CSV table of C-alpha atoms in Angstrom, one decimal:
chain,number,residue,atom,x,y,z
T,1005,UNK,CA,65.7,21.0,23.0
T,1006,UNK,CA,62.9,22.2,25.5
T,1007,UNK,CA,59.9,24.2,24.3
T,1008,UNK,CA,61.4,27.7,25.6
T,1009,UNK,CA,64.6,26.8,23.7
T,1010,UNK,CA,62.7,25.7,20.6
T,1011,UNK,CA,60.6,29.0,20.5
T,1012,UNK,CA,63.6,31.2,21.0
T,1013,UNK,CA,65.5,29.3,18.3
T,1014,UNK,CA,62.6,29.9,16.1
T,1015,UNK,CA,62.6,33.5,16.9
T,1016,UNK,CA,66.2,33.7,15.9
T,1017,UNK,CA,65.8,32.2,12.6
T,1018,UNK,CA,62.9,34.7,11.8
T,1019,UNK,CA,65.2,37.4,12.7
T,1020,UNK,CA,67.9,36.0,10.4
T,1021,UNK,CA,65.5,35.8,7.8
T,1022,UNK,CA,64.4,39.5,8.1
T,1023,UNK,CA,68.1,40.2,8.2
T,1024,UNK,CA,68.4,38.6,4.7
T,1025,UNK,CA,65.2,40.0,2.9
T,1026,UNK,CA,64.1,43.0,4.6
T,1027,UNK,CA,67.1,44.7,6.2
T,1028,UNK,CA,65.9,48.3,6.4
T,1029,UNK,CA,66.8,48.8,9.9
T,1030,UNK,CA,70.5,47.1,9.3
T,1031,UNK,CA,70.6,49.4,6.2
T,1032,UNK,CA,70.1,52.4,8.2
T,1033,UNK,CA,72.7,51.6,10.6
T,1034,UNK,CA,75.1,50.7,7.9
T,1035,UNK,CA,75.2,46.8,8.4
T,1036,UNK,CA,75.0,45.6,5.2
T,1037,UNK,CA,77.2,43.1,3.1
T,1038,UNK,CA,78.0,46.2,0.8
T,1039,UNK,CA,79.4,48.3,3.6
T,1040,UNK,CA,80.8,45.8,5.8
T,1041,UNK,CA,82.8,44.5,2.9
T,1042,UNK,CA,83.3,47.4,0.6
T,1043,UNK,CA,87.1,47.5,0.7
T,1044,UNK,CA,87.0,43.9,-1.0
T,1045,UNK,CA,84.0,44.4,-3.1
T,1046,UNK,CA,85.4,47.4,-4.8
T,1047,UNK,CA,83.3,49.9,-7.1
T,1048,UNK,CA,80.0,48.6,-8.7
T,1049,UNK,CA,80.5,51.7,-11.2
T,1050,UNK,CA,84.1,50.7,-12.1
T,1051,UNK,CA,83.3,47.1,-12.6
T,1052,UNK,CA,79.6,45.9,-12.5
T,1053,UNK,CA,80.1,42.3,-13.2
T,1054,UNK,CA,83.1,41.8,-11.0
T,1055,UNK,CA,81.4,43.6,-7.9
T,1056,UNK,CA,78.5,41.6,-8.0
T,1057,UNK,CA,80.4,38.2,-8.7
T,1058,UNK,CA,82.1,39.3,-5.2
T,1059,UNK,CA,79.0,40.6,-3.6
T,1060,UNK,CA,76.8,37.3,-4.1
T,1061,UNK,CA,79.6,35.3,-2.9
T,1062,UNK,CA,80.4,37.0,0.2
T,1063,UNK,CA,76.4,37.3,0.8
T,1064,UNK,CA,76.1,33.4,0.5
T,1065,UNK,CA,79.1,32.9,3.0
T,1066,UNK,CA,77.6,35.4,5.4
T,1067,UNK,CA,74.0,34.1,5.1
T,1068,UNK,CA,75.1,30.5,5.6
T,1069,UNK,CA,77.1,31.4,8.8
T,1070,UNK,CA,73.9,33.0,10.5
T,1071,UNK,CA,73.0,29.6,12.1
T,1072,UNK,CA,76.3,28.9,13.4
T,1073,UNK,CA,76.6,32.6,14.6
T,1074,UNK,CA,73.5,31.9,16.6
T,1075,UNK,CA,75.1,29.0,18.3
T,1076,UNK,CA,78.3,30.5,19.2
T,1077,UNK,CA,76.0,33.3,20.7
T,1078,UNK,CA,74.1,31.1,22.7
T,1079,UNK,CA,77.3,29.9,24.1
T,1080,UNK,CA,77.8,33.2,25.4
T,1081,UNK,CA,74.3,34.2,26.4
T,1082,UNK,CA,73.7,30.9,27.9
T,1083,UNK,CA,76.7,29.6,29.9
T,1084,UNK,CA,74.7,27.5,32.3
T,1085,UNK,CA,74.0,25.2,29.3
T,1086,UNK,CA,77.6,24.3,28.8
T,1087,UNK,CA,77.0,24.5,25.1
T,1088,UNK,CA,80.8,24.9,24.5
T,1089,UNK,CA,81.3,21.3,25.4
T,1090,UNK,CA,80.3,19.3,22.6
T,1091,UNK,CA,79.8,16.1,24.9
T,1092,UNK,CA,77.4,17.9,27.2
T,1093,UNK,CA,75.0,19.6,25.0
T,1094,UNK,CA,71.6,17.8,24.2
T,1095,UNK,CA,70.9,15.6,21.2
T,1096,UNK,CA,68.7,18.5,19.5
T,1097,UNK,CA,71.5,21.2,20.0
T,1098,UNK,CA,74.1,18.7,18.7
T,1099,UNK,CA,72.0,18.3,15.6
T,1100,UNK,CA,71.5,22.1,15.1
T,1101,UNK,CA,75.4,22.7,15.4
T,1102,UNK,CA,75.9,19.7,12.8
T,1103,UNK,CA,73.4,21.1,10.5
T,1104,UNK,CA,75.0,24.9,11.0
T,1105,UNK,CA,78.4,23.6,10.2
T,1106,UNK,CA,77.2,21.5,7.3
T,1107,UNK,CA,75.4,24.7,5.7
T,1108,UNK,CA,78.4,26.7,6.3
T,1109,UNK,CA,80.8,23.9,4.8
T,1110,UNK,CA,78.7,23.3,1.9
T,1111,UNK,CA,78.9,27.2,1.1
T,1112,UNK,CA,82.6,27.2,1.1
T,1113,UNK,CA,82.4,24.3,-1.2
T,1114,UNK,CA,80.3,25.9,-3.5
T,1115,UNK,CA,82.3,29.2,-3.4
T,1116,UNK,CA,85.4,27.2,-4.1
T,1117,UNK,CA,83.7,25.8,-7.2
T,1118,UNK,CA,82.6,28.9,-8.3
T,1119,UNK,CA,86.1,30.4,-8.3
T,1120,UNK,CA,87.8,27.8,-10.5
T,1121,UNK,CA,89.0,29.4,-13.9
T,1122,UNK,CA,88.6,32.9,-12.9
T,1123,UNK,CA,85.2,32.5,-11.4
T,1124,UNK,CA,84.2,30.6,-14.6
T,1125,UNK,CA,81.7,28.5,-12.5
T,1126,UNK,CA,79.7,31.5,-11.2
T,1127,UNK,CA,76.2,31.7,-11.9
T,1128,UNK,CA,76.7,35.4,-13.4
T,1129,UNK,CA,79.6,34.3,-15.4
T,1130,UNK,CA,77.2,31.3,-16.8
T,1131,UNK,CA,74.7,34.0,-17.4
T,1132,UNK,CA,77.2,35.9,-19.5
T,1133,UNK,CA,78.5,32.9,-21.2
T,1134,UNK,CA,74.8,32.4,-22.8
T,1135,UNK,CA,75.5,35.7,-24.7
T,1136,UNK,CA,78.7,35.0,-25.9
T,1137,UNK,CA,78.9,35.4,-29.9
T,1138,UNK,CA,80.4,37.6,-32.4
T,1139,UNK,CA,81.7,40.4,-31.6
T,1140,UNK,CA,82.1,39.0,-28.1
T,1141,UNK,CA,84.9,36.2,-28.1
T,1142,UNK,CA,84.2,35.1,-24.4
T,1143,UNK,CA,82.1,36.0,-21.3
T,1144,UNK,CA,85.0,38.3,-20.2
T,1145,UNK,CA,84.0,40.5,-23.2
T,1146,UNK,CA,80.3,40.4,-22.6
T,1147,UNK,CA,81.1,41.8,-19.1
T,1148,UNK,CA,83.3,44.5,-20.3
T,1149,UNK,CA,80.1,45.4,-22.4
T,1150,UNK,CA,77.9,45.4,-19.4
T,1151,UNK,CA,80.3,47.5,-17.4
T,1152,UNK,CA,80.8,49.9,-20.0
T,1153,UNK,CA,77.0,50.5,-20.3
T,1154,UNK,CA,76.3,50.6,-16.8
T,1155,UNK,CA,78.8,53.6,-16.1
T,1156,UNK,CA,76.6,55.7,-18.5
T,1157,UNK,CA,74.6,58.0,-16.7
T,1158,UNK,CA,71.5,57.8,-19.1
T,1159,UNK,CA,70.9,54.1,-17.9
T,1160,UNK,CA,67.3,53.4,-16.1
T,1161,UNK,CA,67.7,52.3,-12.6
T,1162,UNK,CA,65.3,51.8,-9.8
T,1163,UNK,CA,64.4,49.6,-6.8
T,1164,UNK,CA,66.5,48.7,-3.5
T,1165,UNK,CA,69.4,46.1,-2.9
T,1166,UNK,CA,68.1,42.8,-3.6
T,1167,UNK,CA,65.4,43.9,-6.2
T,1168,UNK,CA,66.9,46.5,-8.4
T,1169,UNK,CA,66.1,46.9,-12.0
T,1170,UNK,CA,68.5,48.3,-14.8
T,1171,UNK,CA,68.1,49.0,-18.0
T,1172,UNK,CA,71.0,50.2,-20.1
T,1173,UNK,CA,71.2,50.7,-24.0
T,1174,UNK,CA,71.6,46.9,-24.9
T,1175,UNK,CA,70.7,45.0,-21.5
T,1176,UNK,CA,67.8,44.5,-19.1
T,1177,UNK,CA,69.2,43.5,-15.8
T,1178,UNK,CA,67.7,42.4,-12.5
T,1179,UNK,CA,70.0,42.4,-9.6
T,1180,UNK,CA,68.9,40.1,-6.5
T,1181,UNK,CA,70.5,39.0,-3.3
T,1182,UNK,CA,72.3,36.0,-5.0
T,1183,UNK,CA,72.0,36.4,-8.7
T,1184,UNK,CA,72.1,39.0,-11.6
T,1185,UNK,CA,69.5,38.1,-14.0
T,1186,UNK,CA,70.2,39.5,-17.7
T,1187,UNK,CA,68.9,39.7,-21.0
T,1188,UNK,CA,69.8,41.4,-24.1
T,1189,UNK,CA,67.2,43.9,-25.3
T,1190,UNK,CA,67.5,42.7,-29.2
T,1191,UNK,CA,66.6,39.4,-28.0
T,1192,UNK,CA,63.8,39.9,-25.6
T,1193,UNK,CA,60.1,40.8,-25.2
T,1194,UNK,CA,58.5,42.1,-22.0
T,1195,UNK,CA,55.0,41.0,-21.1
T,1196,UNK,CA,53.0,42.9,-18.3
T,1197,UNK,CA,51.5,40.0,-16.4
T,1198,UNK,CA,49.8,41.7,-13.4
T,1199,UNK,CA,49.4,44.8,-11.3
T,1200,UNK,CA,48.7,45.3,-7.5
T,1201,UNK,CA,47.5,48.6,-6.1
T,1202,UNK,CA,48.6,49.5,-2.5
T,1203,UNK,CA,46.8,52.2,-0.6
T,1204,UNK,CA,49.8,53.0,1.6
T,1205,UNK,CA,53.1,54.0,0.4
T,1206,UNK,CA,56.2,55.0,2.6
T,1207,UNK,CA,57.0,57.9,0.1
T,1208,UNK,CA,53.5,59.2,-0.3
T,1209,UNK,CA,50.0,59.3,1.0
T,1210,UNK,CA,48.5,58.4,-2.5
T,1211,UNK,CA,47.9,54.9,-3.9
T,1212,UNK,CA,50.8,53.0,-5.5
T,1213,UNK,CA,50.3,50.7,-8.3
T,1214,UNK,CA,52.9,48.1,-8.8
T,1215,UNK,CA,53.5,46.4,-12.1
T,1216,UNK,CA,54.7,42.8,-12.5
T,1217,UNK,CA,56.7,42.4,-15.8
T,1218,UNK,CA,58.1,39.2,-17.5
T,1219,UNK,CA,61.4,39.5,-19.3
T,1220,UNK,CA,61.8,36.5,-21.7
T,1221,UNK,CA,64.6,35.9,-24.4
T,1222,UNK,CA,64.4,34.2,-27.5
T,1223,UNK,CA,67.8,32.8,-26.6
T,1224,UNK,CA,67.0,29.3,-25.1
T,1225,UNK,CA,70.1,29.4,-22.8
T,1226,UNK,CA,68.7,32.5,-21.1
T,1227,UNK,CA,66.3,32.1,-18.1
T,1228,UNK,CA,63.1,34.2,-18.1
T,1229,UNK,CA,62.8,36.5,-15.1
T,1230,UNK,CA,60.3,38.7,-13.5
T,1231,UNK,CA,60.7,42.5,-12.6
T,1232,UNK,CA,58.6,44.8,-10.6
T,1233,UNK,CA,58.2,48.4,-11.1
T,1234,UNK,CA,56.1,51.5,-9.9
T,1235,UNK,CA,53.6,52.6,-12.5
T,1236,UNK,CA,55.0,56.1,-12.3
T,1237,UNK,CA,58.6,54.6,-13.3
T,1238,UNK,CA,56.7,53.0,-16.3
T,1239,UNK,CA,57.0,55.8,-18.8
T,1240,UNK,CA,60.9,56.3,-17.9
T,1241,UNK,CA,61.4,52.3,-18.3
T,1242,UNK,CA,59.5,52.4,-21.8
T,1243,UNK,CA,61.7,55.0,-23.0
T,1244,UNK,CA,64.8,53.4,-22.2
T,1245,UNK,CA,63.6,49.8,-23.2
T,1246,UNK,CA,63.6,49.2,-27.1
T,1247,UNK,CA,62.3,45.6,-26.9
T,1248,UNK,CA,58.4,45.1,-27.4
T,1249,UNK,CA,56.2,45.3,-24.6
T,1250,UNK,CA,52.9,43.2,-24.4
T,1251,UNK,CA,50.0,43.6,-22.0
T,1252,UNK,CA,49.1,40.1,-21.6
T,1253,UNK,CA,46.5,40.9,-18.7
T,1254,UNK,CA,45.0,43.9,-20.3
T,1255,UNK,CA,46.3,46.1,-17.0
T,1256,UNK,CA,45.5,49.4,-17.1
T,1257,UNK,CA,48.7,51.3,-16.1
T,1258,UNK,CA,48.3,54.4,-14.0
T,1259,UNK,CA,51.3,56.4,-14.4
T,1260,UNK,CA,50.1,59.7,-12.3
T,1261,UNK,CA,48.0,60.2,-9.3
T,1262,UNK,CA,45.6,61.8,-11.6
T,1263,UNK,CA,45.1,58.8,-13.6
T,1264,UNK,CA,44.4,56.7,-10.6
T,1265,UNK,CA,42.0,59.3,-9.6
T,1266,UNK,CA,40.1,59.5,-12.8
T,1267,UNK,CA,38.7,55.9,-12.4
T,1268,UNK,CA,37.4,56.7,-8.7
T,1269,UNK,CA,35.9,60.0,-10.1
T,1270,UNK,CA,34.1,57.7,-12.9
T,1271,UNK,CA,32.7,55.5,-10.5
T,1272,UNK,CA,31.3,57.9,-8.2
T,1273,UNK,CA,29.8,60.0,-11.1
T,1274,UNK,CA,28.0,56.9,-12.3
T,1275,UNK,CA,26.1,56.7,-8.8
T,1276,UNK,CA,24.9,60.2,-9.5
T,1277,UNK,CA,21.8,61.4,-11.0
T,1278,UNK,CA,21.6,61.3,-14.7
T,1279,UNK,CA,20.7,64.2,-17.0
T,1280,UNK,CA,18.1,63.9,-19.5
T,1281,UNK,CA,18.9,65.6,-22.9
T,1282,UNK,CA,16.1,68.0,-23.7
T,1283,UNK,CA,14.0,67.1,-27.0
T,1284,UNK,CA,15.9,68.6,-30.2
T,1285,UNK,CA,19.1,69.3,-28.4
T,1286,UNK,CA,22.1,67.2,-30.0
T,1287,UNK,CA,25.3,66.4,-28.3
T,1288,UNK,CA,28.5,68.4,-29.6
T,1289,UNK,CA,31.8,66.9,-29.7
T,1290,UNK,CA,33.7,67.3,-26.0
T,1291,UNK,CA,35.7,70.7,-26.3
T,1292,UNK,CA,38.6,69.2,-24.5
T,1293,UNK,CA,39.4,66.2,-26.7
T,1294,UNK,CA,37.2,66.6,-29.6
T,1295,UNK,CA,37.2,62.8,-29.8
T,1296,UNK,CA,33.8,61.9,-28.2
T,1297,UNK,CA,30.4,63.6,-27.8
T,1298,UNK,CA,30.2,65.9,-24.7
T,1299,UNK,CA,28.3,63.3,-22.3
T,1300,UNK,CA,28.2,65.5,-18.7
T,1301,UNK,CA,26.1,68.3,-17.5
T,1302,UNK,CA,26.6,70.0,-14.0
T,1303,UNK,CA,23.4,70.2,-12.1
T,1304,UNK,CA,23.7,71.5,-8.6
T,1305,UNK,CA,22.4,68.7,-6.6
T,1306,UNK,CA,24.7,68.3,-3.5
T,1307,UNK,CA,23.6,69.6,-0.1
T,1308,UNK,CA,25.7,73.0,0.3
T,1309,UNK,CA,25.1,72.9,4.0
T,1310,UNK,CA,27.7,69.9,4.3
T,1311,UNK,CA,30.4,72.3,3.4
T,1312,UNK,CA,31.6,74.9,5.9
T,1313,UNK,CA,34.9,75.7,4.8
T,1314,UNK,CA,34.2,76.5,1.1
T,1315,UNK,CA,31.9,78.5,-0.6
T,1316,UNK,CA,28.3,76.8,-1.8
T,1317,UNK,CA,28.1,75.2,-5.0
T,1318,UNK,CA,26.4,77.1,-7.8
T,1319,UNK,CA,24.0,76.7,-10.6
T,1320,UNK,CA,25.7,75.9,-14.0
T,1321,UNK,CA,23.8,77.1,-17.2
T,1322,UNK,CA,26.1,75.9,-19.5
T,1323,UNK,CA,24.9,73.1,-22.2
T,1324,UNK,CA,26.8,69.8,-22.0
T,1325,UNK,CA,30.0,70.6,-23.5
T,1326,UNK,CA,32.9,68.1,-21.7
T,1327,UNK,CA,33.1,64.4,-21.6
T,1328,UNK,CA,33.5,62.6,-18.5
T,1329,UNK,CA,37.2,61.6,-18.8
T,1330,UNK,CA,38.2,65.7,-19.7
T,1331,UNK,CA,36.0,66.8,-17.0
T,1332,UNK,CA,37.7,64.4,-14.4
T,1333,UNK,CA,41.2,65.5,-15.7
T,1334,UNK,CA,40.1,69.1,-15.0
T,1335,UNK,CA,38.8,68.3,-11.6
T,1336,UNK,CA,42.2,66.5,-10.8
T,1337,UNK,CA,44.1,69.4,-12.2
T,1338,UNK,CA,42.6,71.9,-9.8
T,1339,UNK,CA,43.5,70.0,-6.6
T,1340,UNK,CA,46.3,70.3,-4.2
T,1341,UNK,CA,48.5,67.6,-5.4
T,1342,UNK,CA,50.1,67.1,-1.9
T,1343,UNK,CA,46.7,66.2,-0.4
T,1344,UNK,CA,45.1,63.6,-2.5
T,1345,UNK,CA,42.8,62.5,0.3
T,1346,UNK,CA,40.9,65.8,0.1
T,1347,UNK,CA,40.2,65.6,-3.8
T,1348,UNK,CA,36.7,63.8,-3.9
T,1349,UNK,CA,35.5,66.3,-1.1
T,1350,UNK,CA,36.7,69.6,-2.8
T,1351,UNK,CA,34.9,72.0,-5.2
T,1352,UNK,CA,36.4,73.4,-8.3
T,1353,UNK,CA,34.9,76.0,-10.9
T,1354,UNK,CA,33.4,74.8,-14.2
T,1355,UNK,CA,35.7,75.1,-16.9
T,1356,UNK,CA,33.6,77.0,-19.0
T,1357,UNK,CA,31.6,79.5,-16.8
T,1358,UNK,CA,33.6,79.1,-13.5
T,1359,UNK,CA,30.5,78.2,-11.4
T,1360,UNK,CA,31.5,76.0,-8.4
T,1361,UNK,CA,30.7,72.5,-8.2
T,1362,UNK,CA,31.4,69.3,-6.7
T,1363,UNK,CA,31.7,65.5,-7.6
T,1364,UNK,CA,28.0,65.2,-6.6
T,1365,UNK,CA,27.0,67.8,-9.1
T,1366,UNK,CA,28.5,65.8,-12.4
T,1367,UNK,CA,25.7,64.1,-14.2
T,1368,UNK,CA,26.0,61.8,-17.0
T,1369,UNK,CA,23.8,62.7,-20.0
T,1370,UNK,CA,21.2,59.9,-21.0
């Protein structure tokens, strides 16, 4: 295979991988396994387990056929290469064809093996068999339990095709391209192992925190698996989950944009000038939370000429009455929730005297 052909082949394989793992454009056009084979797959709501047994099976067959489809496409796109005549193709193309045929035949062999005994050998069926115990007499009984709970409208479900997380009354499920992982809530524990903050989100201009959680079961036959959630979904997830949750990495979970902003607010205030408490004056409890001493004072320090669109900041004569966390939450609550990029540069009224201040006027009491 010459260099141009090799480059084109590699480009196609990258394209095929994109179809398998990130098929957003294909989904928007309706070209998905679920849509193309919907009549054979049936309804997920009516039979969750049966639907995904069929879906994973057809997905394996379709994806294994992609290299063979490429070869057949090249027969049409490049007729001058005579690729339809096996004796005339180059050794490299012959090897590619053998590999494509072999991959597809292996997939068919695997599917035939899975289908024996009413799909008893399918990986999803084997995952169900690990949970067979009274009152369930077999994996079919366990499947019926999962199907029944999935039909209920109060389940927690999030994610896209290939990375869905579902929590029902008794089960924690992860639906992937080729498998469905499952664990009984009564037998598992969940550990928050990591978090990652993304500055850009397709749905919002605000930063997004992605949590990584590991689900492990005390049942040795059940494989542990990892799920990912947005921090804003964590509260709903915890509400449905009855299993214990541990935070092994001591991850701070930001469930709202205001909580994300609070960390930035604290960091900025720490850079500001501090306020020295006059001798003889004692700090009183914060009137917002009544849990910690009031440790902030508003002192007009900013250059008002930098602000042309808003009124100038004003002097505040209030004694220290608020802690940094409560003042930060007050600051965030007065912002335009649709424009988080403007929060740091805006002004809000003092929660006590209503004098205008900005983040540069907030001083920590020393």
